[in-house]
Structures are given as structure tokens and as C-alpha cells.
Short mmCIF file of C-alpha atoms in Angstrom, two decimals:
data_model
loop_
_atom_site.label_atom_id
_atom_site.label_comp_id
_atom_site.label_asym_id
_atom_site.label_seq_id
_atom_site.Cartn_x
_atom_site.Cartn_y
_atom_site.Cartn_z
CA MET A 1 -58.16 -56.63 58.12
CA LYS A 2 -61.47 -57.93 59.48
CA LEU A 3 -63.96 -59.24 56.93
CA THR A 4 -67.65 -58.47 57.16
CA GLY A 5 -70.26 -61.24 57.28
CA ARG A 6 -71.19 -60.58 53.68
CA GLU A 7 -67.55 -60.82 52.58
CA LYS A 8 -67.09 -64.09 54.47
CA TYR A 9 -70.18 -65.47 52.73
CA GLU A 10 -68.82 -64.23 49.39
CA LEU A 11 -65.47 -65.89 50.04
CA PHE A 12 -67.16 -69.15 51.08
CA GLY A 13 -69.33 -69.10 47.95
CA GLU A 14 -66.25 -68.50 45.82
CA GLY A 15 -64.61 -71.57 47.34
CA ILE A 16 -67.66 -73.81 46.81
CA ILE A 17 -68.06 -72.75 43.17
CA THR A 18 -64.34 -73.27 42.52
CA ILE A 19 -64.43 -76.77 44.05
CA ILE A 20 -67.47 -77.77 41.95
CA LEU A 21 -65.87 -76.50 38.76
CA LEU A 22 -62.60 -78.29 39.54
CA LEU A 23 -64.39 -81.58 40.27
CA LEU A 24 -66.24 -81.32 36.96
CA LEU A 25 -62.95 -80.56 35.20
CA ASN A 26 -61.23 -83.50 36.89
CA LEU A 27 -64.07 -85.84 35.93
CA SER A 28 -63.95 -84.68 32.32
CA VAL A 29 -60.19 -85.16 32.08
CA PHE A 30 -60.44 -88.60 33.74
CA ILE A 31 -63.12 -89.70 31.26
CA LEU A 32 -61.05 -88.49 28.32
CA ILE A 33 -57.92 -90.32 29.52
CA ASP A 34 -59.84 -93.51 30.30
CA GLY A 35 -61.49 -93.44 26.88
CA ALA A 36 -58.11 -92.99 25.20
CA LEU A 37 -56.67 -95.99 27.04
CA LYS A 38 -59.60 -98.21 26.09
CA THR A 39 -59.36 -97.33 22.43
CA ASN A 40 -55.59 -97.80 22.36
CA PRO A 41 -54.62 -101.36 23.54
CA ALA A 42 -50.89 -100.76 22.96
CA LEU A 43 -50.88 -97.76 25.33
CA SER A 44 -52.92 -99.68 27.86
CA ASN A 45 -50.50 -102.64 27.78
CA ALA A 46 -47.50 -100.35 28.15
CA ILE A 47 -49.02 -98.74 31.24
CA PHE A 48 -49.84 -102.21 32.63
CA LEU A 49 -46.24 -103.37 32.21
CA VAL A 50 -44.84 -100.25 33.86
CA LYS A 51 -47.32 -100.59 36.72
CA ASN A 52 -46.34 -104.20 37.39
CA SER A 53 -42.63 -103.42 37.28
CA ILE A 54 -42.79 -100.70 40.01
CA ARG A 55 -42.85 -102.49 43.38
CA ILE A 56 -41.32 -101.73 46.75
CA GLY A 57 -40.92 -104.65 49.13
CA GLY A 58 -43.16 -106.71 46.93
CA ILE A 59 -46.00 -104.17 47.24
CA GLN A 60 -47.38 -102.48 44.17
CA ILE A 61 -47.72 -98.75 44.89
CA TRP A 62 -48.67 -97.28 41.55
CA SER A 63 -51.60 -97.15 39.19
CA TYR A 64 -52.43 -94.44 36.73
CA GLN A 65 -55.80 -93.83 38.44
CA ASN A 66 -54.15 -93.20 41.80
CA ILE A 67 -51.42 -90.95 40.43
CA PHE A 68 -53.97 -89.02 38.41
CA ILE A 69 -56.10 -88.47 41.48
CA ALA A 70 -53.07 -87.36 43.53
CA ILE A 71 -51.84 -84.93 40.87
CA MET A 72 -55.28 -83.46 40.28
CA PHE A 73 -55.87 -83.13 44.04
CA LEU A 74 -52.67 -81.12 44.48
CA ALA A 75 -53.47 -79.02 41.40
CA ASP A 76 -56.99 -78.40 42.70
CA LEU A 77 -55.64 -77.23 46.06
CA GLY A 78 -53.31 -74.82 44.28
CA VAL A 79 -56.08 -73.42 42.09
CA LEU A 80 -58.45 -73.13 45.06
CA TYR A 81 -55.86 -71.26 47.12
CA TRP A 82 -55.05 -68.96 44.21
CA ARG A 83 -58.73 -68.15 43.63
CA LEU A 84 -59.46 -67.48 47.29
CA GLU A 85 -56.28 -65.41 47.72
CA ARG A 86 -57.16 -63.38 44.66
CA ARG A 87 -60.68 -62.73 45.89
CA TYR A 88 -59.37 -61.83 49.36
CA LYS A 89 -56.97 -59.28 47.85
CA GLN A 90 -59.86 -57.81 45.86
CA MET A 91 -61.74 -57.38 49.12
CA GLN A 92 -58.71 -55.71 50.67
CA LEU A 93 -58.53 -53.34 47.72
CA ARG A 94 -62.22 -52.51 48.12
CA HIS A 95 -61.62 -51.67 51.78
CA ILE A 96 -58.68 -49.42 50.85
CA ILE A 97 -60.78 -47.61 48.23
CA ALA A 98 -63.62 -47.16 50.74
CA GLU A 99 -61.19 -45.68 53.26
CA LEU A 100 -59.82 -43.35 50.58
CA HIS A 101 -63.31 -42.10 49.73
CA TYR A 102 -63.97 -41.53 53.44
CA ILE A 103 -60.78 -39.48 53.80
CA ALA A 104 -61.48 -37.60 50.55
CA ASN A 105 -64.89 -36.54 51.91
CA GLY A 106 -63.12 -34.30 54.41
CA HIS A 107 -62.18 -36.67 57.24
CA PHE A 108 -58.50 -35.73 57.09
CA ASP A 109 -57.88 -36.79 60.67
CA HIS A 110 -58.66 -40.40 59.68
CA ARG A 111 -56.01 -42.95 58.72
CA ILE A 112 -56.38 -46.42 57.22
CA PRO A 113 -56.31 -48.50 60.41
CA PHE A 114 -55.73 -52.07 59.26
CA GLU A 115 -52.47 -53.85 58.50
CA LEU A 116 -52.11 -56.02 55.41
CA SER A 117 -49.24 -57.80 53.73
CA GLY A 118 -47.25 -57.35 50.57
CA ASP A 119 -48.06 -54.63 48.05
CA HIS A 120 -51.35 -53.69 49.68
CA GLN A 121 -49.60 -52.78 52.92
CA ARG A 122 -47.23 -50.57 50.95
CA VAL A 123 -50.27 -48.89 49.40
CA VAL A 124 -51.79 -48.35 52.88
CA ASP A 125 -48.53 -46.89 54.20
CA SER A 126 -48.24 -44.63 51.16
CA VAL A 127 -51.82 -43.39 51.54
CA ASN A 128 -51.34 -42.64 55.24
CA SER A 129 -48.06 -40.85 54.51
CA LEU A 130 -49.71 -38.86 51.74
CA VAL A 131 -52.56 -37.80 54.03
CA ASP A 132 -50.06 -36.78 56.71
CA SER A 133 -48.17 -34.75 54.11
CA VAL A 134 -51.37 -33.07 52.89
CA ILE A 135 -52.40 -32.22 56.47
CA SER A 136 -48.94 -30.80 57.15
CA SER A 137 -49.13 -28.70 53.98
CA MET A 138 -52.60 -27.44 54.91
CA GLU A 139 -51.41 -26.48 58.38
CA GLU A 140 -48.40 -24.70 56.92
CA GLU A 141 -50.68 -22.89 54.48
CA ARG A 142 -52.98 -21.83 57.32
CA ALA A 143 -49.97 -20.69 59.36
CA LEU A 144 -48.64 -18.78 56.35
CA LYS A 145 -52.02 -17.10 55.82
CA GLN A 146 -52.20 -16.18 59.49
CA SER A 147 -48.64 -14.90 59.31
CA LYS A 148 -49.52 -12.73 56.32
CA ASP A 149 -52.59 -11.40 58.11
CA ASP A 150 -50.48 -10.60 61.17
CA LEU A 151 -47.91 -8.94 58.93
CA ILE A 152 -50.54 -6.70 57.34
CA THR A 153 -52.04 -5.87 60.75
CA ASN A 154 -48.70 -5.02 62.32
CA VAL A 155 -47.43 -3.02 59.37
CA SER A 156 -50.71 -1.12 59.21
CA HIS A 157 -50.50 -0.35 62.92
CA ASP A 158 -46.87 0.73 62.86
CA LEU A 159 -47.31 2.86 59.73
CA ARG A 160 -50.64 4.40 60.66
CA THR A 161 -49.46 5.83 63.98
CA PRO A 162 -46.58 7.99 62.68
CA LEU A 163 -48.46 8.76 59.46
CA THR A 164 -51.41 10.09 61.46
CA SER A 165 -49.04 12.32 63.42
CA ILE A 166 -47.34 13.58 60.25
CA ILE A 167 -50.68 14.42 58.62
CA GLY A 168 -51.90 16.06 61.81
CA TYR A 169 -48.92 18.38 62.22
CA LEU A 170 -48.79 19.24 58.53
CA ARG A 171 -52.51 20.05 58.64
CA LEU A 172 -51.88 22.46 61.50
CA ILE A 173 -49.35 24.23 59.30
CA GLU A 174 -51.64 24.03 56.25
CA ASP A 175 -54.52 25.60 58.23
CA HIS A 176 -52.20 28.25 59.70
CA GLN A 177 -52.88 27.02 63.22
CA TYR A 178 -49.60 28.24 64.62
CA GLN A 179 -48.59 31.35 66.49
CA SER A 180 -44.96 31.74 65.54
CA THR A 181 -42.11 30.41 63.50
CA ASP A 182 -41.06 28.35 66.50
CA ASP A 183 -44.40 26.51 66.34
CA ILE A 184 -43.83 25.73 62.66
CA LEU A 185 -40.35 24.41 63.39
CA LYS A 186 -41.72 22.32 66.25
CA TYR A 187 -44.42 20.81 64.02
CA THR A 188 -42.06 20.08 61.13
CA HIS A 189 -39.46 18.59 63.48
CA THR A 190 -42.06 16.22 64.97
CA ALA A 191 -43.23 15.27 61.47
CA TYR A 192 -39.60 14.64 60.50
CA LEU A 193 -39.04 12.29 63.45
CA LYS A 194 -42.19 10.37 62.59
CA SER A 195 -41.00 10.10 58.99
CA ILE A 196 -37.72 8.61 60.22
CA GLN A 197 -39.69 6.00 62.15
CA MET A 198 -41.64 5.10 59.01
CA LYS A 199 -38.45 4.92 56.98
CA SER A 200 -36.88 2.59 59.57
CA LEU A 201 -39.90 0.29 59.47
CA VAL A 202 -39.98 0.17 55.67
CA GLU A 203 -36.23 -0.56 55.48
CA ASP A 204 -36.49 -3.34 58.07
CA LEU A 205 -39.51 -4.79 56.30
CA PHE A 206 -37.67 -4.74 52.99
CA GLU A 207 -34.62 -6.38 54.56
CA TYR A 208 -36.74 -9.07 56.20
CA THR A 209 -38.52 -9.80 52.92
CA LYS A 210 -35.17 -10.05 51.13
CA VAL A 211 -33.57 -12.47 53.61
CA SER A 212 -36.76 -14.56 53.89
CA GLN A 213 -36.85 -15.47 50.20
CA SER A 214 -36.88 -19.18 49.38
CA ASN A 215 -33.65 -18.93 47.35
CA PRO A 216 -31.59 -16.13 48.93
CA LYS A 217 -28.36 -15.10 47.26
CA LEU A 218 -25.27 -15.09 49.46
CA ASN A 219 -21.83 -13.70 48.67
CA TYR A 220 -19.47 -15.87 50.68
CA ASN A 221 -16.19 -14.47 51.99
CA LYS A 222 -13.52 -15.55 54.43
CA ILE A 223 -14.17 -13.66 57.67
CA HIS A 224 -11.57 -13.04 60.37
CA VAL A 225 -13.77 -13.43 63.45
CA ASP A 226 -11.62 -11.53 65.96
CA SER A 227 -11.27 -8.52 63.64
CA MET A 228 -15.01 -8.57 62.96
CA LEU A 229 -15.88 -8.45 66.67
CA GLN A 230 -13.35 -5.71 67.37
CA GLN A 231 -14.72 -3.58 64.55
CA LEU A 232 -18.26 -4.11 65.78
CA ALA A 233 -17.26 -3.05 69.30
CA ALA A 234 -15.48 0.04 67.95
CA SER A 235 -18.39 1.06 65.70
CA PHE A 236 -20.84 1.05 68.64
CA GLU A 237 -18.40 2.47 71.22
CA LEU A 238 -19.70 6.05 71.14
CA GLU A 239 -23.38 5.10 71.26
CA ALA A 240 -22.69 2.59 74.04
CA LYS A 241 -20.79 5.19 76.06
CA GLN A 242 -23.69 7.64 75.77
CA LYS A 243 -25.99 4.98 77.26
CA GLY A 244 -23.56 3.91 79.97
CA PHE A 245 -22.39 0.63 78.37
CA VAL A 246 -18.91 -0.76 77.80
CA ILE A 247 -18.52 -3.18 74.88
CA THR A 248 -15.83 -5.88 75.06
CA SER A 249 -14.94 -8.65 72.62
CA THR A 250 -13.04 -11.94 72.87
CA CYS A 251 -12.20 -14.65 70.34
CA VAL A 252 -10.63 -18.08 70.93
CA PRO A 253 -8.46 -18.77 69.01
CA GLU A 254 -7.49 -15.28 67.89
CA ASP A 255 -6.81 -16.37 64.30
CA LEU A 256 -10.23 -17.99 63.93
CA GLU A 257 -11.66 -17.69 60.41
CA MET A 258 -14.98 -18.76 58.93
CA MET A 259 -16.90 -18.58 55.68
CA GLY A 260 -20.02 -16.46 55.31
CA ASP A 261 -21.70 -13.47 53.74
CA ALA A 262 -19.85 -10.72 55.59
CA GLU A 263 -22.47 -8.04 54.99
CA LYS A 264 -25.37 -10.16 56.21
CA ILE A 265 -23.54 -11.57 59.23
CA GLY A 266 -22.62 -8.00 60.09
CA ARG A 267 -26.33 -7.17 59.99
CA VAL A 268 -26.98 -9.95 62.52
CA PHE A 269 -24.56 -8.52 65.06
CA ASN A 270 -25.65 -4.94 64.38
CA ASN A 271 -29.23 -5.94 65.19
CA LEU A 272 -28.24 -7.84 68.34
CA ILE A 273 -26.02 -5.03 69.68
CA THR A 274 -28.68 -2.43 68.86
CA ASN A 275 -31.22 -4.60 70.64
CA ALA A 276 -28.97 -4.77 73.72
CA LEU A 277 -28.49 -0.99 73.76
CA LYS A 278 -32.23 -0.34 73.48
CA TYR A 279 -33.59 -2.93 75.87
CA GLY A 280 -30.73 -3.73 78.24
CA ALA A 281 -31.98 -1.26 80.83
CA GLY A 282 -29.84 -1.12 83.95
CA GLY A 283 -26.89 -2.86 82.32
CA LYS A 284 -23.30 -1.71 82.14
CA HIS A 285 -21.64 -4.25 79.82
CA ILE A 286 -22.19 -5.76 76.39
CA TYR A 287 -20.10 -8.84 75.63
CA LEU A 288 -19.15 -10.08 72.15
CA ASN A 289 -17.60 -13.54 72.47
CA ALA A 290 -16.62 -16.24 69.99
CA HIS A 291 -14.97 -19.64 70.32
CA GLN A 292 -14.52 -22.69 68.15
CA ILE A 293 -15.87 -26.17 68.86
CA ASN A 294 -14.88 -28.69 66.18
CA ASP A 295 -16.24 -27.33 62.88
CA THR A 296 -18.57 -24.79 64.51
CA VAL A 297 -18.15 -21.21 65.69
CA ILE A 298 -20.14 -20.35 68.83
CA PHE A 299 -20.95 -16.63 69.15
CA GLU A 300 -22.45 -14.94 72.20
CA VAL A 301 -23.89 -11.43 72.28
CA ALA A 302 -24.77 -10.73 75.91
CA ASN A 303 -25.58 -7.90 78.27
CA ASP A 304 -26.08 -7.62 82.02
CA GLY A 305 -29.24 -5.54 81.77
CA GLN A 306 -32.86 -6.20 82.58
CA LYS A 307 -34.04 -9.83 82.44
CA VAL A 308 -36.31 -10.85 79.56
CA PRO A 309 -39.52 -12.47 80.89
CA ALA A 310 -39.60 -16.24 80.43
CA GLN A 311 -42.87 -16.11 78.49
CA ALA A 312 -41.29 -13.71 75.99
CA LEU A 313 -38.11 -15.70 75.24
CA GLY A 314 -39.83 -18.09 72.84
CA LYS A 315 -41.40 -15.21 70.89
CA LEU A 316 -38.40 -12.91 70.52
CA PHE A 317 -37.73 -14.03 66.96
CA ASP A 318 -41.34 -13.65 65.80
CA ARG A 319 -41.97 -10.87 63.32
CA PHE A 320 -43.05 -7.60 64.93
CA TYR A 321 -42.99 -9.12 68.41
CA ARG A 322 -41.86 -6.75 71.13
CA VAL A 323 -41.67 -7.45 74.84
CA GLU A 324 -43.41 -4.14 75.54
CA GLU A 325 -47.05 -4.89 74.79
CA SER A 326 -47.90 -1.26 74.06
CA ARG A 327 -45.60 -1.37 71.00
CA SER A 328 -44.34 2.07 72.08
CA LYS A 329 -42.04 3.89 69.71
CA ALA A 330 -40.05 5.34 72.57
CA THR A 331 -37.26 2.86 71.85
CA GLY A 332 -37.64 3.22 68.11
CA GLY A 333 -37.81 -0.53 67.49
CA THR A 334 -39.83 -2.14 64.70
CA GLY A 335 -39.92 -5.68 66.05
CA LEU A 336 -38.17 -7.03 62.94
CA GLY A 337 -34.52 -6.91 64.01
CA LEU A 338 -34.37 -10.33 65.67
CA ALA A 339 -36.51 -11.92 62.95
CA ILE A 340 -34.03 -10.62 60.37
CA ALA A 341 -31.12 -11.95 62.45
CA GLN A 342 -32.70 -15.40 62.68
CA SER A 343 -33.35 -15.54 58.93
CA ILE A 344 -29.74 -14.64 58.12
CA VAL A 345 -28.38 -17.21 60.58
CA GLU A 346 -30.59 -19.93 59.07
CA MET A 347 -29.43 -18.91 55.59
CA HIS A 348 -25.92 -19.78 56.81
CA ASN A 349 -27.09 -23.20 58.07
CA GLY A 350 -26.81 -22.06 61.67
CA THR A 351 -29.00 -21.62 64.74
CA ILE A 352 -29.73 -18.77 67.14
CA GLU A 353 -31.40 -18.90 70.54
CA ALA A 354 -31.93 -16.59 73.50
CA HIS A 355 -31.32 -17.13 77.23
CA SER A 356 -31.98 -14.74 80.06
CA ASN A 357 -31.67 -14.69 83.83
CA ASP A 358 -31.24 -12.06 86.52
CA LYS A 359 -27.53 -11.62 85.72
CA ARG A 360 -27.26 -11.98 81.95
CA THR A 361 -29.26 -11.97 78.72
CA SER A 362 -27.47 -13.86 75.95
CA PHE A 363 -28.04 -14.60 72.28
CA ILE A 364 -26.15 -17.75 71.27
CA ILE A 365 -25.36 -18.23 67.57
CA GLN A 366 -23.88 -21.40 66.10
CA LEU A 367 -22.45 -21.15 62.59
CA PRO A 368 -20.43 -23.70 60.59
CA LEU A 369 -16.84 -22.80 59.77
CA LYS A 370 -17.33 -23.71 56.12
CA GLN A 371 -20.14 -23.05 53.68
CA PRO A 372 -20.85 -24.51 50.21
CA VAL A 373 -18.75 -21.89 48.40
CA ARG A 374 -17.92 -21.88 44.70
CA GLY A 375 -15.05 -19.88 43.30
CA HIS A 376 -12.33 -17.85 45.01
CA SER A 377 -12.83 -16.32 48.45
CA GLN A 378 -10.91 -13.46 49.96
CA LEU A 379 -10.46 -12.03 53.45
CA VAL A 380 -13.19 -9.50 54.25
CA ASN A 381 -13.62 -7.49 57.45
CA ILE A 382 -17.04 -6.22 58.44
CA LYS A 383 -17.47 -2.49 58.69
CA LYS A 384 -20.52 -0.69 59.95
#
């Protein structure tokens, strides 16, 4: 820490005053001791005898005046150092307080720049860490606020569109603006389809809110991975066939088992397979693969359909994000499926990421074999 000119002058003045006071104290003590020796001949003679008896090589090296001066000199140096060190630490503390006031006035990008020693350096490090933590919390709060605003905007958009259509068609019926029963059936059928879209959005939003809670509740079970993948493939077989896909599954080893919430993990794969069926245009195959590496299960849900643009890969797991910028309802997606999948995977202490090239689009999931389970677990197969 660099001292200002005023602080250097203050420190110099402190040293001068301390030296003067110590010299006066030394003089007073010396006068008192000398007076005591003069008024006490027996003590004076005893000191004289001791002084004469201490010789080295015939040279007398001791007198009470010299030893007094030496002791007081060393004591004065200690007191002077202590006083100056104390005043210097007070100056350091003043600098720290000044920096704190500067930061508290809104300069949150500022950090205490100087390095000290001892406890004061620990205080500086703690202050800088605290400021970093506050800034991080503020940024998270801003991101959370922005996320909430985006959530409201997206939900409003996705609800308003079908709701407007429903109201419009029902108004046509209410105002008798139809020519036949077929027109009424057409209007009510369109309103029904729009209602299904709204129901799908509300259900996905509810599911996302539930799995995004800070303390989610999980019901852990022992899951037979190969059976799970086979059941998933079978449950989507008809829908896949209608869209020209063939679903295959593999698991190595075949008897691989893991711990997890079977219902929620099933939701992850349902969302990923549904996503592949909706957006894997031009593809013919959907692959469900699993293999074990040490204490981790690596899952892959892949398709050989249309490539996902590179700029979209990093946003796939964002809430309400869809690769199609128009947010068309032609595919029926809400943009929450992958966000729900990511939340469930993270609840199981795992990771999920997406890769895509001209030949294959893959979602890679890594889940631990074991979870912090309490109580008895039983074998559970996932059913759609």
C-alpha cells in the first residue's frame, strides 16, 4: 500500500514525538535510579564491588550506567517500532474503509487493489470476495428477472394465438355466421384443436415448473436400462412407422441397471423421441443406445434427419426456444420439452448435450449408476 505525503508526514511526526517522550522517560528513570544510589551507600558499594569483579582479559566491561543505557535503548527501539507499526496499520485500515465506501457508493466493478500483510490482507481478500459474490448474485437476479419476463412474453404469445382462434370461431357460431351444420362442425373442430394446443402448453409449463423447483422430490427406483429402452421403442413404434422412422435400441451390457426416478427419466426419453419425430425431417432411423463407462451410464438418442444449425445447438435447452423462428404450431411443439429434459437430468446429477452434423443429430446423456437413495428400492420398468 502506498502512503500519501500527508500520511508519511503523520508517521514521521509520530516517530519524533515517540522518541522525545522516550528520552524524557529515560532521563527521569535515570535520575531516580541515580538519586537512589546516592542516598543508599550500601547499595552503591555493592554495585561497585560487582562492577570491579566482572572483568574479561583484565578489561572492565560493565557499569550500571552503560547497562542502563543499553537496556533502555533496546526498549526504546521496541516501543518506537510498536508505535509506528500500530499507526501504519491504522492508516491501512483507513484506506480499506475508504475503499469500502467507494464500492458502497455504486462502484461495484472496483476492487481493493493493494496487498497488505497479516489480518488486514485477509480483510481485503474477504471484501473482494464479498463484492464478487454480490455482483454474481446481482447478475443472477437480473438474469432471473429477464428469464421471467421472457417466460411471460412467450407464454402470452403461445396462449394468445390459439385463444384468439378459439374466440373467433366461437363468435362466428354465436353470431350465426355459418351456412350449414358442416360449417359449425368445422368451426368447433378447429376450436377443439386449438384448445388441445393450449392444454399441451399448460401441461408442459406445469411440468417444467415442477421439475425446476429448488428442492424437487424424486422417487428413486432400480431401472433395468435395456428393458426401459425396448419399451420406449415399442411405445413409439406405431407413430414412428406413420412418419417413416424405424426405432432401434441397444444396451451394453444387457443386464445394466441404474438408480433413478423411473417416471421422470421416462419423461426425458419421451421428450427426446418426440422431438426426433417432429423435427428429424428426412430421417429414417431413431437410435436409442446405452453403455456403461465406470460408474456412469451414457445414453444416446439420435436420428439421421435434418441437421440442426450450429447457432441453434447452444440454445436448444432454453425455455420456449425453437429452431423455427416463426414459432409455428404446425409441429405442435411448445419449446419446453428439451428444457424439461435438461432439468430432470440435472436433478439426477447428470448432464445432457446436443451434437449435430449432416449425418446424425444426437442427444448425449450422462447419468450416474447410483443416486443418494434412502430405503428399499425395487425393479421398475418404464411404461409410456
